[in-house]
Amino acid sequence: MTTLLTTKDVQAMIHVDKSTIYRMAEDGRLPAIKVGRQWRFPADAVAAALGSVLTEEPGAHRVTTTDAGLASLLVPEAAQAVADLAADLFGVMAVVTDISGNPLTDIANPCGYFAAIHDEPNAVAGCIAGWRQLADEVDLKPRFMASHLGFLCARTFIRVGPELVGMLIVGGVTPRAWPPNDGELAHIASELNLPVGVLAEHVEETYYLDQAHQQWVLRLLPRFSDLISQLATARSQLLSKLDAIAVLAGAATSTQRSTT
């Protein structure tokens, strides 16, 4: 028999207000049924939609988004290779970050607009803040969203077991209304503490993807994050085994000393 969760149960899982959960139920982002005037959520379907593992106790389930130390689990060259491959295949920018938005790779294939400003301290700080906001998005399905620089970005999560530990982010994509008008460009320049002329000179240097291409990117993007997840999980399992061996070796040494 399918367990039906209440709105309160779902709130405990994804930490958003009731109105957001209602909107997600109404637009199909969360599987739900109406029981009278109340929404109810099939537990197994919700767990599958959120990409997590359901515990036996319905009210105890939650999606974990704590940083499990992705940087320590990834070989930098391997992570960079995946970011480079995604950028080359999709024709966009790409970067791997931890769950707090801190970059773990260089930005692969930066567009000219981003390359013109990325050395500025305010630009880097702004990007990290923007990437952190992507981690906080309730909808786990990749979609293109406007960045603080005006162009579009999309992200997919990297997992180790049920833990969300990082993101693969692609960006530099031209939105429908582009370039920004003079007021918008001046605002961006002010936020970056840069002359507006620097932005104006390079603002057309973004990556145009038509709608079909964008949907193709969104469809394949999780496969790249899955690859990184597999690399991180394998390394996590290896480190766990090494820790276990170290504990056993320490215990054996201690026993040997006590008998001599």
XYZ file of N, CA, C and O in Angstrom, residues 22-204:
732
model
N 2.525 23.790 -2.477
C 1.268 23.783 -3.219
C 1.501 24.091 -4.704
O 0.905 23.450 -5.585
N 2.365 25.088 -4.971
C 2.658 25.431 -6.376
C 3.326 24.263 -7.090
O 3.023 23.981 -8.253
N 4.238 23.594 -6.399
C 4.943 22.461 -7.004
C 3.981 21.314 -7.285
O 4.133 20.607 -8.294
N 2.993 21.129 -6.405
C 1.991 20.089 -6.637
C 1.105 20.457 -7.820
O 0.789 19.613 -8.676
N 0.704 21.724 -7.893
C -0.208 22.167 -8.944
C 0.436 22.142 -10.327
O -0.222 21.817 -11.319
N 1.751 22.478 -10.395
C 2.383 22.508 -11.725
C 3.097 21.212 -12.072
O 3.758 21.119 -13.105
N 2.963 20.197 -11.203
C 3.495 18.884 -11.544
C 4.926 18.616 -11.142
O 5.458 17.535 -11.425
N 5.582 19.577 -10.482
C 6.966 19.337 -10.067
C 7.061 18.309 -8.945
O 8.086 17.643 -8.790
N 5.993 18.178 -8.161
C 5.893 17.137 -7.145
C 4.695 16.254 -7.460
O 3.605 16.771 -7.715
N 4.868 14.925 -7.441
C 3.718 14.041 -7.639
C 2.760 14.174 -6.465
O 3.176 14.102 -5.301
N 1.486 14.416 -6.735
C 0.527 14.672 -5.667
C -0.883 14.345 -6.126
O -1.178 14.310 -7.332
N -1.749 14.098 -5.152
C -3.165 13.890 -5.427
C -3.960 14.740 -4.439
O -3.476 15.084 -3.360
N -5.193 15.075 -4.822
C -6.066 15.838 -3.952
C -6.985 14.866 -3.201
O -7.674 14.058 -3.812
N -6.986 14.956 -1.882
C -7.912 14.199 -1.038
C -8.826 15.232 -0.393
O -8.432 15.904 0.570
N -10.007 15.380 -0.943
C -10.861 16.478 -0.521
C -10.213 17.785 -0.934
O -9.933 18.016 -2.106
N -9.938 18.644 0.036
C -9.286 19.931 -0.258
C -7.800 19.900 0.100
O -7.113 20.919 0.020
N -7.312 18.742 0.516
C -5.928 18.640 0.973
C -5.069 17.910 -0.055
O -5.516 16.956 -0.699
N -3.822 18.367 -0.194
C -2.868 17.668 -1.038
C -2.259 16.512 -0.249
O -1.946 16.650 0.930
N -2.077 15.372 -0.904
C -1.346 14.246 -0.359
C -0.313 13.800 -1.385
O -0.548 13.888 -2.597
N 0.836 13.307 -0.891
C 1.986 13.054 -1.747
C 2.431 11.600 -1.611
O 2.836 11.180 -0.514
N 2.346 10.797 -2.698
C 2.798 9.399 -2.630
C 4.287 9.343 -2.269
O 5.133 9.898 -2.985
N 4.596 8.681 -1.162
C 5.952 8.724 -0.613
C 6.999 8.222 -1.598
O 8.037 8.865 -1.800
N 6.746 7.062 -2.221
C 7.738 6.492 -3.141
C 7.969 7.408 -4.346
O 9.103 7.598 -4.791
N 6.867 7.978 -4.883
C 6.985 8.849 -6.051
C 7.720 10.132 -5.710
O 8.515 10.641 -6.509
N 7.469 10.671 -4.505
C 8.172 11.882 -4.081
C 9.649 11.591 -3.920
O 10.508 12.371 -4.342
N 9.983 10.449 -3.298
C 11.390 10.085 -3.121
C 12.092 9.958 -4.465
O 13.221 10.414 -4.648
N 11.411 9.340 -5.442
C 12.001 9.201 -6.776
C 12.174 10.556 -7.441
O 13.197 10.826 -8.085
N 11.188 11.430 -7.288
C 11.267 12.756 -7.905
C 12.396 13.577 -7.320
O 13.041 14.361 -8.016
N 12.646 13.396 -6.045
C 13.714 14.152 -5.381
C 15.056 13.462 -5.499
O 16.069 13.978 -5.051
N 15.069 12.265 -6.077
C 16.322 11.565 -6.288
C 16.975 11.128 -5.007
O 18.195 11.127 -4.895
N 16.188 10.746 -3.995
C 16.751 10.371 -2.713
C 16.189 9.040 -2.248
O 15.333 8.460 -2.904
N 16.668 8.561 -1.106
C 16.279 7.266 -0.582
C 15.260 7.451 0.527
O 15.496 8.197 1.473
N 14.126 6.758 0.445
C 13.073 6.892 1.437
C 13.368 5.998 2.626
O 13.671 4.825 2.477
N 13.284 6.559 3.826
C 13.456 5.757 5.023
C 12.155 5.051 5.342
O 11.099 5.369 4.792
N 12.199 4.073 6.266
C 11.006 3.328 6.612
C 10.011 4.187 7.382
O 8.824 3.919 7.397
N 10.488 5.237 8.043
C 9.626 6.097 8.835
C 9.285 7.340 8.025
O 10.147 8.202 7.808
N 8.040 7.476 7.485
C 7.704 8.542 6.537
C 8.090 9.921 6.994
O 8.672 10.682 6.255
N 7.789 10.276 8.229
C 8.053 11.619 8.688
C 9.522 11.929 8.890
O 9.899 13.073 9.071
N 10.368 10.873 8.855
C 11.790 11.093 9.139
C 12.596 11.359 7.889
O 13.772 11.672 7.964
N 11.985 11.227 6.710
C 12.737 11.371 5.464
C 13.097 12.824 5.186
O 12.321 13.716 5.424
N 14.280 13.031 4.678
C 14.674 14.374 4.272
C 15.720 14.282 3.177
O 16.367 13.254 3.001
N 15.888 15.365 2.427
C 16.939 15.459 1.424
C 18.102 16.194 2.047
O 17.943 17.309 2.543
N 19.263 15.582 2.062
C 20.418 16.178 2.720
C 21.221 16.992 1.726
O 21.515 16.532 0.630
N 21.574 18.205 2.097
C 22.354 19.061 1.211
C 23.596 19.579 1.909
O 24.094 20.646 1.626
N 24.109 18.810 2.857
C 25.314 19.206 3.551
C 26.533 18.863 2.715
O 26.520 17.931 1.918
N 27.602 19.613 2.919
C 28.828 19.397 2.178
C 29.558 18.199 2.755
O 30.002 18.223 3.895
N 29.669 17.121 1.992
C 30.346 15.915 2.449
C 31.796 15.899 2.023
O 32.426 14.852 1.995
N 32.365 17.051 1.694
C 33.777 17.119 1.345
C 34.064 16.662 -0.064
O 34.932 15.811 -0.275
N 33.329 17.180 -1.050
C 33.521 16.751 -2.431
C 34.946 16.993 -2.892
O 35.505 16.174 -3.631
N 35.547 18.097 -2.462
C 36.910 18.403 -2.897
C 37.882 17.287 -2.540
O 38.814 16.994 -3.300
N 37.665 16.636 -1.398
C 38.562 15.567 -0.969
C 38.281 14.261 -1.693
O 39.097 13.332 -1.640
N 37.137 14.170 -2.367
C 36.760 12.936 -3.041
C 37.062 12.944 -4.529
O 37.005 11.895 -5.169
N 37.356 14.099 -5.086
C 37.584 14.198 -6.525
C 39.061 14.362 -6.850
O 39.750 15.166 -6.223
N 39.524 13.609 -7.823
C 40.843 13.871 -8.400
C 40.679 15.096 -9.293
O 39.864 15.076 -10.229
N 41.388 16.201 -8.994
C 41.138 17.451 -9.732
C 41.195 17.293 -11.246
O 40.368 17.865 -11.964
N 42.146 16.514 -11.719
C 42.283 16.349 -13.170
C 41.064 15.651 -13.769
O 40.639 15.971 -14.887
N 40.488 14.704 -13.033
C 39.308 13.999 -13.539
C 38.098 14.926 -13.586
O 37.341 14.932 -14.559
N 37.905 15.713 -12.516
C 36.787 16.655 -12.492
C 36.929 17.682 -13.605
O 35.945 18.035 -14.270
N 38.153 18.173 -13.805
C 38.378 19.155 -14.865
C 38.098 18.548 -16.234
O 37.532 19.210 -17.119
N 38.481 17.290 -16.411
C 38.252 16.623 -17.701
C 36.757 16.521 -18.003
O 36.329 16.712 -19.146
N 35.937 16.234 -16.978
C 34.489 16.149 -17.193
C 33.920 17.527 -17.521
O 33.089 17.669 -18.423
N 34.371 18.553 -16.798
C 33.910 19.916 -17.083
C 34.309 20.336 -18.501
O 33.505 20.938 -19.231
N 35.536 20.026 -18.892
C 36.005 20.366 -20.243
C 35.167 19.650 -21.303
O 34.796 20.245 -22.326
N 34.881 18.370 -21.059
C 34.108 17.591 -22.027
C 32.697 18.146 -22.163
O 32.186 18.301 -23.280
N 32.058 18.468 -21.028
C 30.699 19.033 -21.070
C 30.693 20.357 -21.823
O 29.804 20.616 -22.646
N 31.683 21.209 -21.536
C 31.751 22.510 -22.195
C 31.942 22.367 -23.700
O 31.290 23.057 -24.497
N 32.840 21.463 -24.097
C 33.103 21.263 -25.520
C 31.897 20.657 -26.237
O 31.549 21.067 -27.353
N 31.257 19.683 -25.602
C 30.122 19.014 -26.242
C 28.928 19.952 -26.374
O 28.301 20.027 -27.435
N 28.624 20.695 -25.309
C 27.446 21.548 -25.307
C 27.695 22.909 -25.953
O 26.757 23.608 -26.326
N 28.969 23.319 -26.053
C 29.273 24.635 -26.608
C 28.951 25.757 -25.650
O 28.459 26.819 -26.060
N 29.230 25.542 -24.344
C 28.927 26.523 -23.306
C 30.093 26.556 -22.308
O 31.087 25.853 -22.469
N 29.960 27.387 -21.254
C 30.876 27.356 -20.124
C 30.479 26.207 -19.205
O 29.321 25.812 -19.172
N 31.449 25.701 -18.417
C 31.132 24.666 -17.437
C 32.102 24.747 -16.274
O 33.275 25.087 -16.452
N 31.593 24.432 -15.068
C 32.427 24.416 -13.863
C 31.834 23.421 -12.882
O 30.616 23.223 -12.833
N 32.703 22.768 -12.105
C 32.275 21.892 -11.014
C 32.478 22.647 -9.707
O 33.542 23.232 -9.482
N 31.462 22.651 -8.845
C 31.556 23.328 -7.556
C 31.172 22.366 -6.436
O 30.563 21.316 -6.687
N 31.504 22.744 -5.193
C 30.945 22.025 -4.056
C 29.521 22.528 -3.826
O 29.032 23.394 -4.550
N 28.859 22.020 -2.796
C 27.447 22.355 -2.603
C 27.271 23.798 -2.123
O 26.172 24.348 -2.167
N 28.361 24.437 -1.689
C 28.301 25.841 -1.275
C 28.622 26.800 -2.408
O 28.673 28.012 -2.203
N 28.851 26.254 -3.616
C 29.114 27.100 -4.773
C 30.571 27.433 -5.000
O 30.901 28.189 -5.922
N 31.474 26.886 -4.189
C 32.901 27.152 -4.371
C 33.443 26.315 -5.528
O 33.255 25.091 -5.544
N 34.112 26.935 -6.504
C 34.575 26.187 -7.674
C 35.671 25.191 -7.323
O 36.595 25.504 -6.581
N 35.548 23.974 -7.868
C 36.554 22.927 -7.685
C 37.352 22.692 -8.958
O 38.306 21.912 -8.945
N 36.952 23.341 -10.044
C 37.677 23.265 -11.309
C 37.810 24.671 -11.874
O 37.136 25.600 -11.433
N 38.677 24.808 -12.855
C 38.683 26.034 -13.644
C 37.403 26.077 -14.473
O 36.774 25.040 -14.734
N 37.005 27.278 -14.871
C 35.831 27.415 -15.735
C 36.235 27.054 -17.155
O 37.105 27.689 -17.751
N 35.624 26.011 -17.657
C 35.953 25.528 -18.995
C 35.211 26.337 -20.048
O 34.033 26.661 -19.879
N 35.906 26.688 -21.111
C 35.313 27.357 -22.266
C 34.537 28.628 -21.897
O 33.375 28.798 -22.268
N 35.158 29.557 -21.152
C 34.433 30.777 -20.782
C 34.064 31.607 -22.014
O 34.853 31.719 -22.946
N 32.871 32.177 -22.008
C 32.487 33.067 -23.101
C 33.284 34.368 -22.980
O 33.828 34.693 -21.919
N 33.343 35.126 -24.057
C 34.132 36.352 -24.054
C 33.662 37.361 -23.026
O 34.464 38.066 -22.407
N 32.352 37.431 -22.816
C 31.771 38.354 -21.834
C 32.271 38.024 -20.429
O 32.689 38.895 -19.675
N 32.250 36.735 -20.083
C 32.727 36.331 -18.759
C 34.244 36.469 -18.664
O 34.773 36.916 -17.641
N 34.961 36.095 -19.717
C 36.425 36.157 -19.688
C 36.924 37.583 -19.466
O 37.971 37.795 -18.856
N 36.146 38.563 -19.931
C 36.570 39.957 -19.802
C 36.499 40.453 -18.362
O 37.155 41.444 -18.018
N 35.727 39.768 -17.512
C 35.522 40.281 -16.154
C 35.893 39.297 -15.054
O 35.909 39.662 -13.878
N 36.228 38.041 -15.404
C 36.329 37.019 -14.362
C 37.514 37.208 -13.431
O 37.553 36.624 -12.341
N 38.494 38.029 -13.812
C 39.633 38.281 -12.924
C 39.315 39.312 -11.850
O 40.118 39.514 -10.931
N 38.181 40.001 -11.975
C 37.807 40.998 -10.977
C 37.288 40.311 -9.707
O 36.456 39.404 -9.787
N 37.791 40.693 -8.522
C 37.364 40.042 -7.271
C 35.852 40.044 -7.081
O 35.273 39.047 -6.632
N 35.199 41.138 -7.423
C 33.752 41.208 -7.251
C 33.016 40.233 -8.178
O 31.952 39.723 -7.833
N 33.602 39.994 -9.349
C 32.983 39.065 -10.292
C 33.029 37.648 -9.742
O 32.045 36.901 -9.815
N 34.167 37.269 -9.182
C 34.306 35.921 -8.619
C 33.359 35.728 -7.441
O 32.647 34.725 -7.332
N 33.330 36.718 -6.540
C 32.443 36.641 -5.370
C 30.985 36.567 -5.799
O 30.184 35.816 -5.223
N 30.629 37.341 -6.826
C 29.260 37.329 -7.321
C 28.880 35.987 -7.916
O 27.756 35.513 -7.731
N 29.826 35.370 -8.630
C 29.558 34.059 -9.216
C 29.347 33.007 -8.136
O 28.424 32.191 -8.218
N 30.199 33.013 -7.111
C 30.058 32.036 -6.032
C 28.715 32.210 -5.332
O 28.024 31.232 -5.026
N 28.319 33.467 -5.096
C 27.009 33.728 -4.480
C 25.885 33.226 -5.377
O 24.902 32.635 -4.899
N 26.022 33.447 -6.676
C 25.007 32.977 -7.614
C 24.951 31.464 -7.682
O 23.859 30.873 -7.743
N 26.100 30.818 -7.660
C 26.138 29.355 -7.680
C 25.537 28.784 -6.396
O 24.874 27.755 -6.428
N 25.754 29.481 -5.273
C 25.163 29.025 -4.012
C 23.638 29.093 -4.093
O 22.935 28.229 -3.570
N 23.119 30.116 -4.759
C 21.670 30.223 -4.935
C 21.129 29.075 -5.791
O 20.025 28.582 -5.550
N 21.918 28.634 -6.774
C 21.499 27.496 -7.587
C 21.359 26.246 -6.727
O 20.465 25.420 -6.948
N 22.241 26.107 -5.727
C 22.155 24.949 -4.827
C 20.900 24.994 -3.976
O 20.379 23.955 -3.563
N 20.396 26.198 -3.720
C 19.227 26.358 -2.863
C 17.911 26.225 -3.617
O 16.840 26.238 -3.007
N 17.961 26.117 -4.946
C 16.738 25.974 -5.728
C 16.025 24.679 -5.366
O 16.642 23.612 -5.299
N 14.727 24.767 -5.112
C 13.956 23.588 -4.702
C 13.853 22.569 -5.827
O 13.958 21.361 -5.610
N 13.650 23.033 -7.038
C 13.449 22.139 -8.174
C 14.778 21.464 -8.509
O 15.746 22.123 -8.897
N 14.843 20.134 -8.356
C 16.087 19.419 -8.616
C 16.329 19.171 -10.101
O 17.434 18.819 -10.493
N 15.305 19.351 -10.916
C 15.445 19.134 -12.348
C 16.181 20.312 -12.977
O 15.845 21.470 -12.727
N 17.215 20.063 -13.810
C 17.954 21.170 -14.418
C 17.064 22.052 -15.278
O 16.186 21.568 -15.992
N 17.282 23.354 -15.199
C 16.592 24.312 -16.066
C 17.470 25.550 -16.167
O 18.276 25.825 -15.280
N 17.331 26.280 -17.245
C 18.119 27.494 -17.422
C 17.495 28.640 -16.647
O 16.287 28.852 -16.692
N 18.351 29.372 -15.913
C 17.927 30.507 -15.105
C 18.885 31.669 -15.337
O 20.066 31.466 -15.640
N 18.393 32.885 -15.172
C 19.225 34.069 -15.362
C 20.234 34.177 -14.222
O 19.904 33.971 -13.052
N 21.472 34.506 -14.565
C 22.515 34.716 -13.568
C 22.606 36.206 -13.232
O 21.950 37.047 -13.852
N 23.443 36.537 -12.249
C 23.614 37.939 -11.868
C 24.289 38.747 -12.972
O 24.235 39.972 -12.968
N 24.909 38.052 -13.931
C 25.545 38.737 -15.066
C 24.592 38.882 -16.247
O 24.939 39.521 -17.238
N 23.417 38.280 -16.135
C 22.414 38.438 -17.180
C 22.253 37.245 -18.091
O 21.165 36.994 -18.602
N 23.343 36.491 -18.332
C 23.201 35.327 -19.196
C 22.596 34.157 -18.418
O 22.385 34.231 -17.204
N 22.305 33.051 -19.116
C 21.620 31.912 -18.508
C 22.603 30.861 -18.017
O 23.643 30.620 -18.635
N 22.245 30.215 -16.901
C 22.999 29.101 -16.338
C 22.037 27.972 -15.991
O 20.842 28.198 -15.778
N 22.562 26.757 -15.930
C 21.791 25.608 -15.449
C 22.715 24.737 -14.624
O 23.928 24.708 -14.855
N 22.135 24.032 -13.652
C 22.957 23.171 -12.806
C 22.309 21.809 -12.612
O 21.100 21.641 -12.704
N 23.157 20.829 -12.354
C 22.715 19.502 -11.964
C 23.550 19.073 -10.771
O 24.719 19.461 -10.650
N 22.949 18.312 -9.859
C 23.619 17.978 -8.605
C 24.536 16.769 -8.737
O 24.271 15.846 -9.513
N 25.583 16.780 -7.942
C 26.505 15.652 -7.788
C 26.203 15.007 -6.436
O 26.096 15.706 -5.427
N 26.068 13.695 -6.427
C 25.683 12.985 -5.217
C 26.760 11.990 -4.802
O 27.476 11.443 -5.633
N 26.828 11.757 -3.507
C 27.549 10.606 -2.969
C 26.559 9.913 -2.053
O 26.229 10.430 -0.987
N 26.034 8.754 -2.494
C 24.926 8.133 -1.792
C 23.733 9.070 -1.861
O 23.434 9.639 -2.910
N 23.033 9.287 -0.730
C 21.893 10.196 -0.733
C 22.289 11.657 -0.549
O 21.439 12.533 -0.580
N 23.577 11.925 -0.359
C 24.037 13.286 -0.074
C 24.218 14.094 -1.358
O 24.816 13.622 -2.332
N 23.708 15.327 -1.370
C 24.015 16.275 -2.433
C 25.291 16.993 -2.015
O 25.302 17.716 -1.024
N 26.367 16.786 -2.763
C 27.673 17.294 -2.327
C 28.284 18.316 -3.276
O 29.299 18.934 -2.957
N 27.699 18.510 -4.450
C 28.274 19.455 -5.396
C 27.377 19.658 -6.595
O 26.260 19.129 -6.664
N 27.879 20.434 -7.539
C 27.098 20.749 -8.736
C 28.002 20.798 -9.964
O 29.188 21.148 -9.862
N 27.444 20.451 -11.087
C 28.023 20.761 -12.393
C 27.164 21.865 -12.981
O 25.943 21.683 -13.144
N 27.776 23.006 -13.263
C 27.043 24.180 -13.736
C 27.513 24.538 -15.141
O 28.721 24.575 -15.406
N 26.561 24.764 -16.019
C 26.884 25.264 -17.353
C 26.270 26.646 -17.500
O 25.258 26.965 -16.866
N 26.880 27.483 -18.329
C 26.372 28.842 -18.437
C 26.951 29.598 -19.610
O 27.541 29.024 -20.524
N 26.767 30.930 -19.553
C 27.199 31.779 -20.652
C 26.238 31.765 -21.818
O 26.599 32.159 -22.932
N 24.987 31.307 -21.570
C 24.011 31.127 -22.651
C 23.189 32.402 -22.842
O 22.721 33.012 -21.872
N 23.018 32.794 -24.084
C 22.293 34.019 -24.417
C 20.809 33.883 -24.112
O 20.157 32.962 -24.608
N 20.238 34.785 -23.290
C 18.786 34.752 -23.058
C 18.037 35.340 -24.249
O 18.638 35.890 -25.179
N 16.708 35.245 -24.209
C 15.909 35.744 -25.330
C 16.076 37.242 -25.502
O 16.207 37.741 -26.622
N 16.018 37.997 -24.416
C 16.174 39.457 -24.479
C 17.631 39.798 -24.194
O 18.070 39.804 -23.043
N 18.385 40.057 -25.216
C 19.820 40.302 -25.083
C 20.286 41.171 -26.223
O 19.786 41.034 -27.341
N 21.194 42.114 -26.022
C 21.908 42.401 -24.783
C 21.068 43.200 -23.797
O 19.985 43.686 -24.146
N 21.553 43.367 -22.565
C 20.831 44.191 -21.587
C 20.752 45.628 -22.072
O 21.622 46.102 -22.819
N 19.692 46.335 -21.641
C 19.617 47.750 -21.990
C 20.645 48.533 -21.185
O 21.324 47.989 -20.302
N 20.783 49.806 -21.498
C 21.832 50.612 -20.872
C 21.714 50.634 -19.349
O 22.726 50.554 -18.635
N 20.490 50.726 -18.835
C 20.296 50.755 -17.389
C 20.699 49.456 -16.731
O 21.347 49.451 -15.670
N 20.320 48.334 -17.335
C 20.680 47.023 -16.787
C 22.181 46.802 -16.823
O 22.770 46.289 -15.873
N 22.793 47.214 -17.933
C 24.243 47.043 -18.054
C 24.970 47.915 -17.038
O 25.972 47.492 -16.437
N 24.467 49.122 -16.817
C 25.077 50.015 -15.827
C 24.963 49.419 -14.428
O 25.888 49.538 -13.610
N 23.833 48.769 -14.148
C 23.641 48.144 -12.834
C 24.640 47.006 -12.641
O 25.259 46.879 -11.564
N 24.808 46.164 -13.657
C 25.767 45.053 -13.568
C 27.171 45.593 -13.370
O 27.943 45.098 -12.536
N 27.527 46.634 -14.129
C 28.861 47.227 -14.014
C 29.078 47.795 -12.618
O 30.175 47.673 -12.043
N 28.045 48.419 -12.056
C 28.150 48.976 -10.709
C 28.380 47.882 -9.674
O 29.196 48.025 -8.762
N 27.661 46.752 -9.821
C 27.827 45.628 -8.894
C 29.241 45.064 -8.962
O 29.784 44.601 -7.946
N 29.833 45.096 -10.148
C 31.179 44.554 -10.335
C 32.275 45.586 -10.106
O 33.452 45.252 -10.129
N 31.849 46.857 -9.919
C 32.803 47.963 -9.765
C 33.721 48.057 -10.982
O 34.943 48.205 -10.875
N 33.114 47.971 -12.162
C 33.838 48.045 -13.423
C 33.257 49.143 -14.299
O 32.065 49.468 -14.189
N 34.074 49.722 -15.183
C 33.527 50.673 -16.146
C 32.504 49.973 -17.045
O 32.734 48.846 -17.502
N 31.404 50.617 -17.298
C 30.368 50.002 -18.103
C 30.870 49.698 -19.505
O 30.402 48.750 -20.161
N 31.866 50.448 -19.961
C 32.407 50.212 -21.298
C 33.055 48.849 -21.447
O 33.043 48.261 -22.536
N 33.631 48.318 -20.350
C 34.243 46.983 -20.396
C 33.184 45.935 -20.704
O 33.400 45.017 -21.510
N 32.020 46.067 -20.080
C 30.944 45.117 -20.331
C 30.361 45.316 -21.727
O 30.103 44.347 -22.444
N 30.150 46.577 -22.079
C 29.523 46.862 -23.372
C 30.354 46.317 -24.528
O 29.811 45.860 -25.539
N 31.676 46.333 -24.365
C 32.573 45.872 -25.434
C 32.431 44.372 -25.689
O 32.644 43.900 -26.805
N 32.068 43.607 -24.633
C 32.069 42.147 -24.757
C 30.694 41.509 -24.538
O 30.582 40.276 -24.585
N 29.655 42.309 -24.312
C 28.371 41.760 -23.915
C 27.744 40.862 -24.981
O 26.952 39.964 -24.673
N 28.100 41.050 -26.231
C 27.554 40.208 -27.302
C 28.260 38.859 -27.386
O 27.835 37.962 -28.130
